[in-house]
Amino acid sequence: MTADTLPWWKTATGYQIYPRSFCDSNGDGIGDIPGIISKLDHLADLGIGFVWLSPVYASPMRDNGYDISDYRDIAAEFGTLADFDQLVAEAGKRDIRIVMDLVVNHCSSDHAWFQRACETRDCPEHDYFYWRDPQPSTNGPPDDQRACFGGPAWVWVESVGRYYYAHFGAQQPDLNWHNPALRHDIYDMMNWWLDKGIGGFRMDVIELIGKDVDARHYYEGPDMHRFIREMHQKCLKGRDVMTVGETWAATPDTALGYCGRDRAELDMVFNFNHIQAAWDPHQGRFGPNLFDLVTHKMILNDWQVALAEDGWNSLYLSNHDLPRPVSHYADDGDYRVRSAKMLGLVTHMMKGTPFIYQGEEIGMTNVRFDRFEQFRDIETLGQFKDQIAAGKDPQAFIDGANANGRDNARTPMQWDAGHAAGFTQGTPWIDVNPNHRSINLDQDRADPDGVFAFYRNMIALRRNAPVITHGDFTLLYDEHPDVFAYIRRWQGQELLVVASFAATSVEVKVPDAVGADGWTCLLSNLPSIKIGADRKLRLAPFAAAAWGKGI
Ligand code: TEU
Ligand code: CA
């Protein structure tokens, strides 16, 4: 396949915007769509091809927009439908597509469907949700399933004398995908947005839509593929758009079921195996960080292998639910800038479509909240209650939330060293990281060796070196505890990427076939990384480089 016949999303780099925390245009302390429009030149300059926009729909914002009260309107604090249309148009002028977040596993309890469903059992909307009668033996809920954000997953509604199912939070009731009328309404809504010329959808927890609540089979449930296929048929087929599913349960064994060429379902899924491998199986994200590079490499390699010929990978280290990569995987102190470049390079040079999360392009770090009142995230607040009630030490929980909680990604984008990091003229809805005085876009961009300049070069390299898009993938040094390295090959082009995750110097021997005649260093985070005549490569802390041949 040549570059011309490839879909645009296989050659583009994506950029995720969390609207609430990106840029506030009117001083109310909340980021908004006009704010995003004002920063489109920054994104164009970086070289990105599409934006994944976290939800901007009408919402009471209990989960910052992942709780939608009207799928066909924009949240008042984010702007208007006219602002949205302007965003699509202005982005289009810069060759940037807008990919919307599709949150249809659940809606908000403020949605008119749910309001009506709670009034009476005898209305069509009642059947838009999963209702169960009290258990005859106990007169209580059907089972003891807990919600992700704390509390029970089955919630009682007195007016109809039934429980409804809410996987995430009580105010995020799950939509009953088994009802054809609900599916019809969702597809209509999707087509309405697609007709506006958006670039596609990132699909929130799409793996949950085929669940069997009675069997307690939630992830990758019995009807999931049937529904995704129907959605493809009714909305996506024949349109030049990109879809990526959020799938926490997908593995290299199930991934092709979503994105295989003949499946007619999705283009890509987000793999979370490498994310969850660093979580304690019992304590989850608020437990200790168990990051281990050998496991990390093995998982990513398995995904590269599984989707080598068919399907397509997404590549990322951060999003709005995850900690900042420099803090989590490398060093956010003295080696912050070098670490940020190393992590970017080793992630983006694999086969797939890379996603950057806002702030990653300047190496933003985790924040430290000392007071519990500083946390905003519904998961952190809900799990605190649940876990403290279950006997967890509050300080241990707060340490866990600082290390791996979702608010790390949600502190405002750091544009400059001024008031509130240039994010707002007013008081931000969540505290700005105090390190914005030294870590901000203004300062980083002024430095030719800054993270931004590196990311821009890295994105440009993708455009000029087809081996990055097409090449096969061979992992090197599988068992090395500190070095992540691989070779990519395509039609005579070769690419070698070597990255050190160690805070001390390490040495590896490069294979004979690479690094000698005809090879040049394409990009590195240190000027002095050289392959010696003895084939030895001495890597300073967090060093990383890409060498190419025939590029
Ligand atoms: O995330 C799903 C999800 O499972 C994570 O939020 C959560 O961190 C996980 O339960 C592990 O602790 C998606 C969105 O990305 C997230 O922001 C939403 O809050 C969630 O769905 C509900 O819509
Ligand atoms: Ca605002």
mmCIF file of C-alpha atoms in Angstrom, residues 39-319:
data_model
loop_
_atom_site.group_PDB
_atom_site.id
_atom_site.type_symbol
_atom_site.label_atom_id
_atom_site.label_comp_id
_atom_site.label_asym_id
_atom_site.label_seq_id
_atom_site.Cartn_x
_atom_site.Cartn_y
_atom_site.Cartn_z
ATOM 1 C CA LYS A 39 -4.954 27.738 20.390
ATOM 2 C CA LEU A 40 -5.406 25.966 17.055
ATOM 3 C CA ASP A 41 -2.233 27.531 15.698
ATOM 4 C CA HIS A 42 -0.293 25.864 18.489
ATOM 5 C CA LEU A 43 -1.658 22.493 17.374
ATOM 6 C CA ALA A 44 -1.043 23.208 13.698
ATOM 7 C CA ASP A 45 2.510 24.209 14.523
ATOM 8 C CA LEU A 46 3.040 20.944 16.358
ATOM 9 C CA GLY A 47 1.914 19.139 13.212
ATOM 10 C CA ILE A 48 -1.021 17.146 14.482
ATOM 11 C CA GLY A 49 -3.682 15.792 12.109
ATOM 12 C CA PHE A 50 -6.661 15.418 14.397
ATOM 13 C CA VAL A 51 -7.972 16.360 17.812
ATOM 14 C CA TRP A 52 -9.765 13.890 20.055
ATOM 15 C CA LEU A 53 -12.043 16.244 21.920
ATOM 16 C CA SER A 54 -13.183 14.937 25.305
ATOM 17 C CA PRO A 55 -16.959 15.477 25.732
ATOM 18 C CA VAL A 56 -18.351 18.959 25.149
ATOM 19 C CA TYR A 57 -22.043 17.959 25.222
ATOM 20 C CA ALA A 58 -24.574 19.388 27.672
ATOM 21 C CA SER A 59 -23.844 17.872 31.063
ATOM 22 C CA PRO A 60 -24.159 18.533 34.794
ATOM 23 C CA MET A 61 -20.383 17.791 34.845
ATOM 24 C CA ARG A 62 -20.342 15.337 37.718
ATOM 25 C CA ASP A 63 -17.813 13.411 35.629
ATOM 26 C CA ASN A 64 -16.715 16.456 33.632
ATOM 27 C CA GLY A 65 -18.882 15.701 30.621
ATOM 28 C CA TYR A 66 -18.724 11.894 30.656
ATOM 29 C CA ASP A 67 -22.294 12.247 31.952
ATOM 30 C CA ILE A 68 -24.370 13.688 29.130
ATOM 31 C CA SER A 69 -27.769 15.300 29.638
ATOM 32 C CA ASP A 70 -28.341 16.282 25.988
ATOM 33 C CA TYR A 71 -26.454 14.597 23.158
ATOM 34 C CA ARG A 72 -27.375 17.301 20.664
ATOM 35 C CA ASP A 73 -26.255 20.362 22.540
ATOM 36 C CA ILE A 74 -23.041 21.856 23.885
ATOM 37 C CA ALA A 75 -22.488 22.481 27.602
ATOM 38 C CA ALA A 76 -23.190 26.158 28.328
ATOM 39 C CA GLU A 77 -19.814 26.626 30.027
ATOM 40 C CA PHE A 78 -18.038 25.288 26.927
ATOM 41 C CA GLY A 79 -19.943 27.425 24.411
ATOM 42 C CA THR A 80 -22.637 26.909 21.797
ATOM 43 C CA LEU A 81 -23.296 24.740 18.764
ATOM 44 C CA ALA A 82 -22.202 27.717 16.667
ATOM 45 C CA ASP A 83 -18.875 27.731 18.529
ATOM 46 C CA PHE A 84 -18.535 24.027 17.826
ATOM 47 C CA ASP A 85 -19.221 24.488 14.120
ATOM 48 C CA GLN A 86 -16.641 27.246 14.081
ATOM 49 C CA LEU A 87 -14.140 24.933 15.756
ATOM 50 C CA VAL A 88 -14.636 22.286 13.053
ATOM 51 C CA ALA A 89 -14.282 24.923 10.334
ATOM 52 C CA GLU A 90 -11.216 26.645 11.828
ATOM 53 C CA ALA A 91 -9.532 23.312 12.508
ATOM 54 C CA GLY A 92 -10.329 22.238 8.925
ATOM 55 C CA LYS A 93 -8.502 25.302 7.592
ATOM 56 C CA ARG A 94 -5.423 23.956 9.355
ATOM 57 C CA ASP A 95 -5.925 20.371 8.115
ATOM 58 C CA ILE A 96 -6.973 19.244 11.566
ATOM 59 C CA ARG A 97 -10.036 17.038 12.037
ATOM 60 C CA ILE A 98 -12.178 17.035 15.140
ATOM 61 C CA VAL A 99 -12.888 13.594 16.574
ATOM 62 C CA MET A 100 -15.707 13.645 19.115
ATOM 63 C CA ASP A 101 -15.988 11.576 22.263
ATOM 64 C CA LEU A 102 -18.984 9.244 22.079
ATOM 65 C CA VAL A 103 -20.275 8.401 25.555
ATOM 66 C CA VAL A 104 -23.179 6.012 25.049
ATOM 67 C CA ASN A 105 -22.688 3.266 27.601
ATOM 68 C CA HIS A 106 -24.457 5.589 30.012
ATOM 69 C CA CYS A 107 -25.933 9.069 30.106
ATOM 70 C CA SER A 108 -26.542 11.525 32.929
ATOM 71 C CA SER A 109 -29.391 11.069 35.392
ATOM 72 C CA ASP A 110 -30.309 14.612 34.273
ATOM 73 C CA HIS A 111 -31.027 13.400 30.727
ATOM 74 C CA ALA A 112 -34.729 13.742 29.790
ATOM 75 C CA TRP A 113 -34.818 10.004 29.019
ATOM 76 C CA PHE A 114 -33.896 9.118 32.573
ATOM 77 C CA GLN A 115 -36.106 11.764 34.155
ATOM 78 C CA ARG A 116 -39.075 10.356 32.283
ATOM 79 C CA ALA A 117 -38.014 6.754 32.982
ATOM 80 C CA CYS A 118 -38.221 7.467 36.707
ATOM 81 C CA GLU A 119 -41.747 8.850 36.493
ATOM 82 C CA THR A 120 -43.478 5.677 35.384
ATOM 83 C CA ARG A 121 -42.777 2.163 34.167
ATOM 84 C CA ASP A 122 -45.276 2.757 31.370
ATOM 85 C CA CYS A 123 -43.293 5.007 29.070
ATOM 86 C CA PRO A 124 -40.929 4.121 26.210
ATOM 87 C CA GLU A 125 -37.997 5.769 28.020
ATOM 88 C CA HIS A 126 -38.297 3.455 31.017
ATOM 89 C CA ASP A 127 -36.936 0.670 28.858
ATOM 90 C CA TYR A 128 -33.923 2.818 27.856
ATOM 91 C CA PHE A 129 -32.275 1.710 31.121
ATOM 92 C CA TYR A 130 -31.584 -1.572 32.920
ATOM 93 C CA TRP A 131 -34.220 -1.951 35.668
ATOM 94 C CA ARG A 132 -34.606 -4.894 38.017
ATOM 95 C CA ASP A 133 -37.161 -5.573 40.746
ATOM 96 C CA PRO A 134 -36.010 -6.111 44.329
ATOM 97 C CA GLN A 135 -34.843 -9.652 45.047
ATOM 98 C CA PRO A 136 -37.795 -11.524 46.583
ATOM 99 C CA SER A 137 -35.658 -13.231 49.243
ATOM 100 C CA THR A 138 -33.983 -10.094 50.595
ATOM 101 C CA ASN A 139 -36.148 -7.328 49.190
ATOM 102 C CA GLY A 140 -32.778 -5.744 48.288
ATOM 103 C CA PRO A 141 -30.802 -5.116 45.067
ATOM 104 C CA PRO A 142 -30.210 -7.911 42.520
ATOM 105 C CA ASP A 143 -26.572 -8.302 43.596
ATOM 106 C CA ASP A 144 -23.750 -6.562 45.464
ATOM 107 C CA GLN A 145 -21.915 -5.153 42.421
ATOM 108 C CA ARG A 146 -20.018 -1.944 43.274
ATOM 109 C CA ALA A 147 -19.870 1.091 40.978
ATOM 110 C CA CYS A 148 -16.451 2.191 39.634
ATOM 111 C CA PHE A 149 -16.764 5.539 41.383
ATOM 112 C CA GLY A 150 -17.864 4.007 44.710
ATOM 113 C CA GLY A 151 -21.184 2.936 46.176
ATOM 114 C CA PRO A 152 -23.527 0.229 44.904
ATOM 115 C CA ALA A 153 -24.074 -0.231 41.163
ATOM 116 C CA TRP A 154 -27.809 -0.912 41.629
ATOM 117 C CA VAL A 155 -29.687 2.231 42.657
ATOM 118 C CA TRP A 156 -33.232 2.303 44.026
ATOM 119 C CA VAL A 157 -35.932 4.576 42.574
ATOM 120 C CA GLU A 158 -38.946 4.760 44.835
ATOM 121 C CA SER A 159 -41.360 6.183 42.261
ATOM 122 C CA VAL A 160 -41.096 3.096 40.039
ATOM 123 C CA GLY A 161 -40.214 0.606 42.785
ATOM 124 C CA ARG A 162 -37.133 -0.703 40.993
ATOM 125 C CA TYR A 163 -33.363 -0.585 40.847
ATOM 126 C CA TYR A 164 -31.427 0.693 37.824
ATOM 127 C CA TYR A 165 -27.885 -0.306 36.906
ATOM 128 C CA ALA A 166 -25.097 2.337 36.952
ATOM 129 C CA HIS A 167 -21.632 0.948 36.252
ATOM 130 C CA PHE A 168 -19.701 4.167 36.992
ATOM 131 C CA GLY A 169 -21.659 6.412 39.327
ATOM 132 C CA ALA A 170 -25.260 6.627 40.539
ATOM 133 C CA GLN A 171 -25.784 9.704 38.381
ATOM 134 C CA GLN A 172 -24.538 7.897 35.262
ATOM 135 C CA PRO A 173 -27.291 5.323 34.561
ATOM 136 C CA ASP A 174 -26.340 2.671 31.980
ATOM 137 C CA LEU A 175 -28.284 2.785 28.722
ATOM 138 C CA ASN A 176 -30.149 -0.378 27.751
ATOM 139 C CA TRP A 177 -28.531 -1.300 24.445
ATOM 140 C CA HIS A 178 -30.797 -4.305 24.221
ATOM 141 C CA ASN A 179 -33.674 -1.961 23.399
ATOM 142 C CA PRO A 180 -33.756 -1.342 19.600
ATOM 143 C CA ALA A 181 -35.472 2.045 20.116
ATOM 144 C CA LEU A 182 -32.509 3.270 22.201
ATOM 145 C CA ARG A 183 -30.046 2.053 19.596
ATOM 146 C CA HIS A 184 -32.015 3.806 16.874
ATOM 147 C CA ASP A 185 -31.899 7.111 18.796
ATOM 148 C CA ILE A 186 -28.144 6.780 19.365
ATOM 149 C CA TYR A 187 -27.444 6.079 15.684
ATOM 150 C CA ASP A 188 -29.574 9.075 14.657
ATOM 151 C CA MET A 189 -27.601 11.264 17.005
ATOM 152 C CA MET A 190 -24.264 9.940 15.714
ATOM 153 C CA ASN A 191 -25.296 10.611 12.125
ATOM 154 C CA TRP A 192 -26.324 14.130 13.097
ATOM 155 C CA TRP A 193 -22.774 14.841 14.336
ATOM 156 C CA LEU A 194 -21.107 12.996 11.462
ATOM 157 C CA ASP A 195 -23.102 15.093 8.994
ATOM 158 C CA LYS A 196 -21.506 18.181 10.542
ATOM 159 C CA GLY A 197 -18.196 16.964 9.147
ATOM 160 C CA ILE A 198 -16.474 15.672 12.255
ATOM 161 C CA GLY A 199 -13.482 13.345 11.868
ATOM 162 C CA GLY A 200 -14.965 10.417 13.772
ATOM 163 C CA PHE A 201 -15.433 9.153 17.297
ATOM 164 C CA ARG A 202 -13.404 8.003 20.269
ATOM 165 C CA MET A 203 -15.871 5.633 21.911
ATOM 166 C CA ASP A 204 -15.995 5.707 25.684
ATOM 167 C CA VAL A 205 -15.967 2.218 27.297
ATOM 168 C CA ILE A 206 -17.542 0.784 24.145
ATOM 169 C CA GLU A 207 -16.690 -2.702 25.439
ATOM 170 C CA LEU A 208 -19.513 -2.357 27.991
ATOM 171 C CA ILE A 209 -22.465 -1.980 25.612
ATOM 172 C CA GLY A 210 -23.221 -5.688 25.125
ATOM 173 C CA LYS A 211 -23.340 -6.526 28.823
ATOM 174 C CA ASP A 212 -25.480 -9.122 30.548
ATOM 175 C CA VAL A 213 -26.248 -7.478 33.908
ATOM 176 C CA ASP A 214 -27.879 -10.636 35.299
ATOM 177 C CA ALA A 215 -24.853 -12.797 34.580
ATOM 178 C CA ARG A 216 -22.632 -9.954 35.843
ATOM 179 C CA HIS A 217 -20.800 -10.139 32.534
ATOM 180 C CA TYR A 218 -19.984 -6.488 31.817
ATOM 181 C CA TYR A 219 -16.832 -6.192 29.704
ATOM 182 C CA GLU A 220 -16.878 -7.658 26.187
ATOM 183 C CA GLY A 221 -20.367 -8.970 26.907
ATOM 184 C CA PRO A 222 -22.321 -11.399 24.737
ATOM 185 C CA ASP A 223 -23.945 -8.771 22.473
ATOM 186 C CA MET A 224 -21.117 -6.265 22.166
ATOM 187 C CA HIS A 225 -19.874 -7.164 18.696
ATOM 188 C CA ARG A 226 -23.412 -7.416 17.341
ATOM 189 C CA PHE A 227 -24.125 -3.840 18.504
ATOM 190 C CA ILE A 228 -20.825 -2.385 17.306
ATOM 191 C CA ARG A 229 -21.357 -4.000 13.917
ATOM 192 C CA GLU A 230 -24.853 -2.591 13.694
ATOM 193 C CA MET A 231 -23.510 0.844 14.624
ATOM 194 C CA HIS A 232 -20.948 0.563 11.852
ATOM 195 C CA GLN A 233 -23.647 -0.405 9.388
ATOM 196 C CA LYS A 234 -25.999 2.438 10.380
ATOM 197 C CA CYS A 235 -23.494 5.268 10.920
ATOM 198 C CA LEU A 236 -19.908 4.670 9.886
ATOM 199 C CA LYS A 237 -19.963 2.628 6.710
ATOM 200 C CA GLY A 238 -18.850 4.576 3.654
ATOM 201 C CA ARG A 239 -17.758 7.638 5.630
ATOM 202 C CA ASP A 240 -14.167 8.822 5.691
ATOM 203 C CA VAL A 241 -13.919 8.924 9.478
ATOM 204 C CA MET A 242 -11.800 7.340 12.193
ATOM 205 C CA THR A 243 -13.072 5.352 15.157
ATOM 206 C CA VAL A 244 -11.146 4.271 18.217
ATOM 207 C CA GLY A 245 -12.753 2.307 21.027
ATOM 208 C CA GLU A 246 -11.790 2.613 24.676
ATOM 209 C CA THR A 247 -11.393 -1.036 25.679
ATOM 210 C CA TRP A 248 -9.924 -1.822 29.090
ATOM 211 C CA ALA A 249 -10.572 -5.545 28.689
ATOM 212 C CA ALA A 250 -9.253 -6.057 25.150
ATOM 213 C CA THR A 251 -6.147 -8.219 24.781
ATOM 214 C CA PRO A 252 -3.987 -9.177 21.819
ATOM 215 C CA ASP A 253 -6.316 -12.183 21.512
ATOM 216 C CA THR A 254 -9.528 -10.158 21.274
ATOM 217 C CA ALA A 255 -8.283 -6.963 19.586
ATOM 218 C CA LEU A 256 -8.796 -8.131 16.014
ATOM 219 C CA GLY A 257 -12.415 -8.840 16.885
ATOM 220 C CA TYR A 258 -12.897 -5.052 16.961
ATOM 221 C CA CYS A 259 -10.482 -3.760 14.351
ATOM 222 C CA GLY A 260 -9.807 -6.605 11.945
ATOM 223 C CA ARG A 261 -10.250 -5.519 8.329
ATOM 224 C CA ASP A 262 -13.254 -7.743 7.674
ATOM 225 C CA ARG A 263 -15.011 -7.063 10.958
ATOM 226 C CA ALA A 264 -16.720 -3.822 9.873
ATOM 227 C CA GLU A 265 -16.598 -2.529 13.443
ATOM 228 C CA LEU A 266 -13.881 -0.063 14.525
ATOM 229 C CA ASP A 267 -10.568 1.189 13.127
ATOM 230 C CA MET A 268 -8.605 0.892 16.356
ATOM 231 C CA VAL A 269 -8.937 0.269 20.058
ATOM 232 C CA PHE A 270 -7.005 1.703 22.983
ATOM 233 C CA ASN A 271 -5.021 -1.045 24.695
ATOM 234 C CA PHE A 272 -4.946 -0.743 28.503
ATOM 235 C CA ASN A 273 -2.993 -3.914 29.275
ATOM 236 C CA HIS A 274 0.256 -1.979 29.808
ATOM 237 C CA ILE A 275 -1.539 0.564 31.998
ATOM 238 C CA GLN A 276 -3.192 -2.004 34.251
ATOM 239 C CA ALA A 277 -0.071 -4.160 34.485
ATOM 240 C CA ALA A 278 1.328 -1.429 36.748
ATOM 241 C CA TRP A 279 -1.737 -1.536 39.036
ATOM 242 C CA ASP A 280 -2.071 -3.837 42.016
ATOM 243 C CA PRO A 281 -4.774 -6.398 41.102
ATOM 244 C CA HIS A 282 -6.627 -5.772 44.373
ATOM 245 C CA GLN A 283 -6.007 -2.109 45.085
ATOM 246 C CA GLY A 284 -6.268 -0.852 41.509
ATOM 247 C CA ARG A 285 -4.929 2.549 40.538
ATOM 248 C CA PHE A 286 -4.781 3.858 44.130
ATOM 249 C CA GLY A 287 -2.390 1.100 45.188
ATOM 250 C CA PRO A 288 1.390 1.061 44.605
ATOM 251 C CA ASN A 289 2.909 1.604 41.161
ATOM 252 C CA LEU A 290 4.174 -1.762 39.907
ATOM 253 C CA PHE A 291 5.682 -0.487 36.640
ATOM 254 C CA ASP A 292 8.148 -2.966 35.227
ATOM 255 C CA LEU A 293 9.771 -2.280 31.857
ATOM 256 C CA VAL A 294 10.135 -5.936 30.849
ATOM 257 C CA THR A 295 6.389 -6.519 31.311
ATOM 258 C CA HIS A 296 5.605 -3.221 29.579
ATOM 259 C CA LYS A 297 7.698 -4.163 26.534
ATOM 260 C CA MET A 298 6.251 -7.655 26.384
ATOM 261 C CA ILE A 299 2.695 -6.311 26.355
ATOM 262 C CA LEU A 300 3.342 -3.687 23.698
ATOM 263 C CA ASN A 301 5.233 -6.242 21.610
ATOM 264 C CA ASP A 302 2.301 -8.658 21.828
ATOM 265 C CA TRP A 303 0.000 -5.940 20.496
ATOM 266 C CA GLN A 304 2.439 -5.071 17.713
ATOM 267 C CA VAL A 305 2.596 -8.734 16.710
ATOM 268 C CA ALA A 306 -1.153 -9.348 16.979
ATOM 269 C CA LEU A 307 -2.007 -6.378 14.734
ATOM 270 C CA ALA A 308 1.012 -6.618 12.419
ATOM 271 C CA GLU A 309 -0.886 -7.564 9.251
ATOM 272 C CA ASP A 310 -4.517 -6.906 10.056
ATOM 273 C CA GLY A 311 -5.998 -4.252 12.349
ATOM 274 C CA TRP A 312 -4.099 -1.198 13.578
ATOM 275 C CA ASN A 313 -2.596 -0.063 16.888
ATOM 276 C CA SER A 314 -3.131 3.123 18.818
ATOM 277 C CA LEU A 315 -0.026 4.378 20.627
ATOM 278 C CA TYR A 316 -0.162 6.439 23.797
ATOM 279 C CA LEU A 317 1.108 6.819 27.339
ATOM 280 C CA SER A 318 -1.283 9.401 28.678
ATOM 281 C CA ASN A 319 -4.860 10.570 28.627
#
